[in-house]
XYZ file of N, CA and C in Angstrom:
366
model
N -94.139 23.887 42.869
C -95.440 24.040 44.031
C -95.517 24.288 45.794
N -95.553 25.027 45.469
C -95.199 24.641 47.366
C -96.524 24.151 47.502
N -96.673 22.841 48.784
C -98.136 22.823 49.262
C -98.625 24.199 50.354
N -99.778 24.289 49.975
C -99.926 25.375 50.698
C -101.711 25.165 50.679
N -102.419 25.726 51.761
C -103.702 26.790 51.686
C -104.317 27.561 51.061
N -105.574 27.813 50.972
C -106.281 28.732 50.519
C -107.000 28.899 51.021
N -107.918 29.862 50.725
C -109.256 30.267 50.690
C -109.746 30.587 49.724
N -109.840 30.399 48.703
C -110.156 31.412 47.348
C -111.124 30.703 46.614
N -111.494 30.989 46.212
C -113.515 29.205 46.153
C -113.045 29.512 43.929
N -112.886 28.784 43.945
C -112.612 27.538 42.770
C -113.838 26.743 42.409
N -113.422 25.397 41.189
C -114.801 24.826 41.132
C -113.817 23.783 40.144
N -114.322 23.335 39.870
C -114.384 21.841 38.765
C -113.661 22.154 37.803
N -114.308 22.711 36.804
C -114.071 23.134 35.167
C -112.439 24.062 35.353
N -112.141 24.564 36.452
C -111.007 25.000 36.764
C -109.839 24.530 36.274
N -109.861 22.939 35.845
C -108.628 21.566 36.283
C -108.439 22.021 35.223
N -109.240 21.997 33.639
C -108.715 21.092 32.719
C -107.921 22.465 32.464
N -108.279 24.001 31.926
C -107.420 25.219 31.974
C -106.018 25.109 33.091
N -106.220 25.252 34.665
C -105.135 24.548 34.824
C -104.124 23.941 34.509
N -104.590 22.385 33.926
C -103.306 21.674 33.690
C -103.192 21.994 32.000
N -103.832 22.926 31.319
C -103.038 22.894 30.223
C -101.668 23.734 30.623
N -102.075 25.210 31.250
C -101.182 25.877 31.739
C -100.139 25.279 32.158
N -99.962 24.547 33.448
C -99.462 23.525 33.845
C -98.353 23.305 32.631
N -99.020 21.928 32.124
C -98.659 21.403 30.850
C -97.415 22.443 30.048
N -97.725 23.636 30.044
C -97.082 24.885 28.462
C -98.457 24.492 27.603
N -99.361 24.654 27.859
C -100.322 24.311 26.225
C -101.116 25.792 26.168
N -102.082 25.566 25.550
C -102.880 26.808 25.379
C -103.766 26.590 25.740
N -104.990 26.387 27.089
C -106.566 25.558 26.948
C -107.555 26.700 25.114
N -107.962 26.443 24.960
C -108.996 26.887 23.922
C -110.044 27.583 25.149
N -109.671 28.886 24.181
C -110.087 29.669 24.291
C -111.309 30.205 25.153
N -112.656 28.829 24.797
C -114.124 28.784 24.896
C -114.652 28.361 26.144
N -113.104 28.205 27.228
C -113.115 27.092 28.474
C -114.194 27.971 29.204
N -114.717 27.673 30.068
C -115.530 28.444 30.726
C -114.705 28.906 32.320
N -113.915 27.733 32.239
C -113.164 27.511 33.599
C -112.277 28.799 33.525
N -111.249 28.652 34.141
C -109.854 29.820 34.340
C -108.701 29.318 35.070
N -107.941 29.254 34.700
C -106.376 28.521 35.087
C -106.006 29.420 37.133
N -105.890 28.190 37.691
C -105.996 28.914 39.421
C -104.385 28.861 39.151
N -103.931 28.371 38.422
C -102.337 28.765 38.760
C -101.757 29.812 39.404
N -101.997 31.455 39.533
C -101.752 32.036 39.724
C -102.144 31.763 41.748
N -102.744 30.985 42.393
C -103.516 30.469 43.209
C -102.455 29.285 43.893
N -102.228 28.913 42.635
C -100.536 27.738 43.290
C -99.859 28.077 43.812
N -99.533 29.204 42.969
C -98.094 30.467 43.877
C -97.618 31.137 44.263
N -99.468 31.526 44.760
C -99.624 32.380 45.894
C -100.652 31.823 46.561
N -101.877 31.902 47.429
C -102.322 31.433 47.904
C -102.749 32.790 48.134
N -102.631 33.320 48.178
C -103.806 35.294 49.091
C -103.854 36.036 47.506
N -103.161 35.552 47.055
C -103.584 36.385 45.851
C -104.857 36.619 45.435
N -105.294 38.006 44.883
C -106.300 38.109 44.797
C -107.299 37.740 44.002
N -108.315 37.328 44.473
C -108.817 36.166 42.834
C -110.802 36.762 43.151
N -110.999 37.659 41.653
C -112.833 37.684 41.741
C -113.261 36.948 40.570
N -112.633 35.401 41.211
C -113.602 34.599 39.838
C -114.275 33.741 41.210
N -116.320 33.846 41.405
C -116.636 33.080 42.124
C -116.989 31.896 42.150
N -117.062 30.872 42.429
C -117.526 30.205 41.137
C -118.935 29.160 41.110
N -119.120 28.908 39.846
C -120.631 29.234 39.882
C -121.005 27.948 39.507
N -121.916 27.574 40.071
C -122.790 25.922 40.071
C -124.546 25.662 38.885
N -124.588 25.379 38.094
C -125.864 25.433 37.289
C -126.599 23.895 37.466
N -127.695 23.305 37.557
C -128.036 22.578 37.429
C -129.119 22.115 36.512
N -128.642 21.835 35.578
C -129.818 22.356 34.351
C -130.669 21.568 34.256
N -130.922 20.473 35.114
C -132.164 19.627 35.233
C -133.594 20.439 35.755
N -133.589 21.247 37.047
C -134.595 22.238 37.406
C -134.214 23.039 37.291
N -132.611 23.774 36.348
C -132.716 25.486 36.196
C -131.978 26.341 37.511
N -131.178 25.867 38.172
C -131.344 26.139 39.507
C -129.227 26.987 39.320
N -129.203 27.812 40.272
C -128.156 28.323 39.689
C -127.660 28.212 41.569
N -126.197 28.327 41.316
C -125.507 28.974 42.566
C -124.522 29.562 42.094
N -123.600 30.798 43.310
C -122.343 31.319 43.188
C -121.640 31.988 44.398
N -120.372 30.889 44.481
C -120.366 31.049 45.661
C -118.869 31.777 45.558
N -118.818 32.399 47.075
C -116.992 33.000 46.999
C -116.563 33.483 48.037
N -115.688 33.462 48.661
C -114.657 33.574 49.819
C -116.247 34.074 51.284
N -116.943 35.007 50.667
C -118.221 35.989 51.501
C -118.988 35.460 52.012
N -119.918 34.836 50.220
C -120.917 34.018 50.638
C -121.630 33.078 49.289
N -122.686 32.783 50.009
C -123.180 31.833 48.372
C -124.891 32.356 48.279
N -125.011 32.632 47.526
C -126.408 32.802 46.522
C -126.287 31.533 45.913
N -128.006 31.406 45.930
C -128.494 30.096 44.939
C -129.810 30.855 44.929
N -129.973 30.790 43.325
C -130.984 31.985 43.277
C -131.962 29.798 41.692
N -133.230 29.335 42.889
C -133.928 28.965 42.108
C -135.233 29.266 40.948
N -135.128 27.881 40.393
C -136.040 28.319 38.676
C -137.839 30.013 39.174
N -138.283 29.189 40.263
C -139.179 29.453 41.111
C -139.126 31.020 41.283
N -138.091 31.135 41.457
C -137.563 32.969 41.835
C -136.873 32.547 43.113
N -137.325 31.760 43.742
C -136.715 32.111 45.205
C -135.104 31.981 45.306
N -135.176 32.486 46.427
C -133.180 32.975 46.700
C -132.583 32.607 48.143
N -131.772 32.068 47.636
C -131.012 31.776 49.036
C -130.268 32.551 49.296
N -129.381 33.391 51.043
C -128.342 33.978 50.600
C -127.695 34.087 52.213
N -126.284 33.477 52.422
C -125.650 33.084 53.177
C -124.202 33.489 53.706
N -124.077 34.317 54.602
C -122.410 34.349 54.779
C -121.713 33.155 55.366
N -120.607 33.221 54.660
C -120.235 31.712 54.796
C -119.329 31.949 55.307
N -119.060 33.350 56.051
C -117.690 33.333 57.443
C -118.129 33.186 58.429
N -119.143 34.576 58.729
C -120.623 34.178 60.222
C -121.188 32.738 60.699
N -121.356 32.335 58.887
C -122.632 30.778 58.836
C -121.994 29.792 58.125
N -120.830 28.926 58.477
C -120.322 28.264 57.543
C -121.342 27.031 56.803
N -122.133 26.656 57.771
C -123.092 25.624 58.005
C -124.741 26.446 57.112
N -124.215 27.191 56.103
C -125.498 28.553 55.729
C -127.088 27.472 56.345
N -126.663 28.191 57.522
C -128.123 27.698 58.377
C -129.108 29.431 58.356
N -128.884 30.665 58.405
C -128.542 31.177 58.671
C -129.226 32.157 56.395
N -130.646 32.127 56.095
C -130.554 32.669 54.814
C -131.186 34.189 54.957
N -130.385 34.825 54.302
C -130.029 36.465 54.251
C -130.671 37.202 53.654
N -131.781 36.261 52.943
C -131.834 36.472 50.661
C -133.019 37.666 51.632
N -134.436 37.444 52.141
C -135.043 38.336 52.864
C -135.046 40.037 54.214
N -133.003 39.436 54.392
C -133.055 40.478 55.540
C -132.718 42.095 54.251
N -133.667 42.876 55.308
C -133.161 44.194 54.108
C -131.917 44.946 54.689
N -131.204 44.094 55.844
C -129.844 44.710 56.410
C -128.660 44.663 54.525
N -129.016 43.328 53.725
C -128.483 42.650 53.271
C -128.733 43.070 51.911
N -130.393 43.751 51.642
C -130.141 44.072 50.452
C -129.790 44.132 49.083
N -128.584 44.928 49.951
C -127.318 45.572 48.499
C -126.375 44.401 47.679
N -126.354 43.705 48.873
C -125.363 42.320 48.587
C -126.371 40.748 48.101
N -127.478 40.729 48.052
C -127.774 40.610 47.335
C -128.509 40.573 45.830
N -128.298 42.002 45.846
C -128.000 42.680 44.232
C -127.000 41.960 43.706
N -126.065 42.288 44.532
C -124.401 42.135 43.907
C -124.138 40.676 43.466
N -124.651 39.481 44.437
C -124.538 38.112 43.679
C -125.753 38.125 43.191
N -126.509 38.962 42.947
C -127.951 38.423 41.380
C -127.109 39.118 40.496
N -126.531 39.653 40.379
C -125.523 40.086 38.763
C -124.292 39.251 38.594
N -123.973 38.988 40.175
C -122.878 37.926 38.870
C -123.240 36.190 38.697
N -124.472 36.345 38.375
C -125.315 34.938 37.692
C -124.384 34.418 36.513
N -124.474 33.634 36.088
C -124.619 33.062 34.775
C -125.743 33.641 33.542
N -127.285 33.238 33.967
C -128.389 33.351 33.049
C -128.914 34.633 33.836
N -128.853 35.932 34.136
C -130.109 36.973 35.411
C -130.707 36.926 34.058
N -130.825 37.298 33.153
C -132.250 37.531 31.898
C -132.994 36.561 31.224
N -132.974 35.124 31.648
C -132.631 33.826 31.052
C -133.979 33.333 32.200
N -134.868 33.075 31.691
C -136.000 32.182 32.286
C -136.105 30.966 31.921
N -135.746 30.810 30.537
C -136.779 29.247 29.712
C -135.467 28.590 30.109
N -135.207 26.878 29.698
C -134.309 26.245 29.634
C -133.623 26.319 28.127
N -134.471 26.921 27.017
C -133.662 26.395 25.598
C -133.085 27.711 25.327
N -132.870 29.149 26.697
C -132.139 30.423 26.337
C -130.956 29.831 26.961
N -131.125 28.561 28.010
C -129.686 28.570 28.665
C -128.998 27.861 27.869
N -128.655 27.569 27.118
C -128.092 26.957 25.602
C -127.282 27.853 25.550
């Protein structure tokens, strides 16, 4: 595999299925991570799999891709950042009516969009 740089967003949970694939092994089907071998071979390959982060203790989560970072807090607060225009996450767009459609799109990408109590998240 040639060295390269990509703008695709991946997560640490993607490492195990990727290493298994590179070793010629089948990863367990119930893994949450994805094999990122296609990105290793072609850094510009289409990739519609955002990174998701869940903080179990306080039930906050984030969805991150090349375009936006969306954060949902257990108290219902939200943050939305345009990663291309605002790489330092200074301008929270969650309350901007011009980004209402984007906010809805990222809400739908959450791991646990319907559940609010911690027992339902396991």
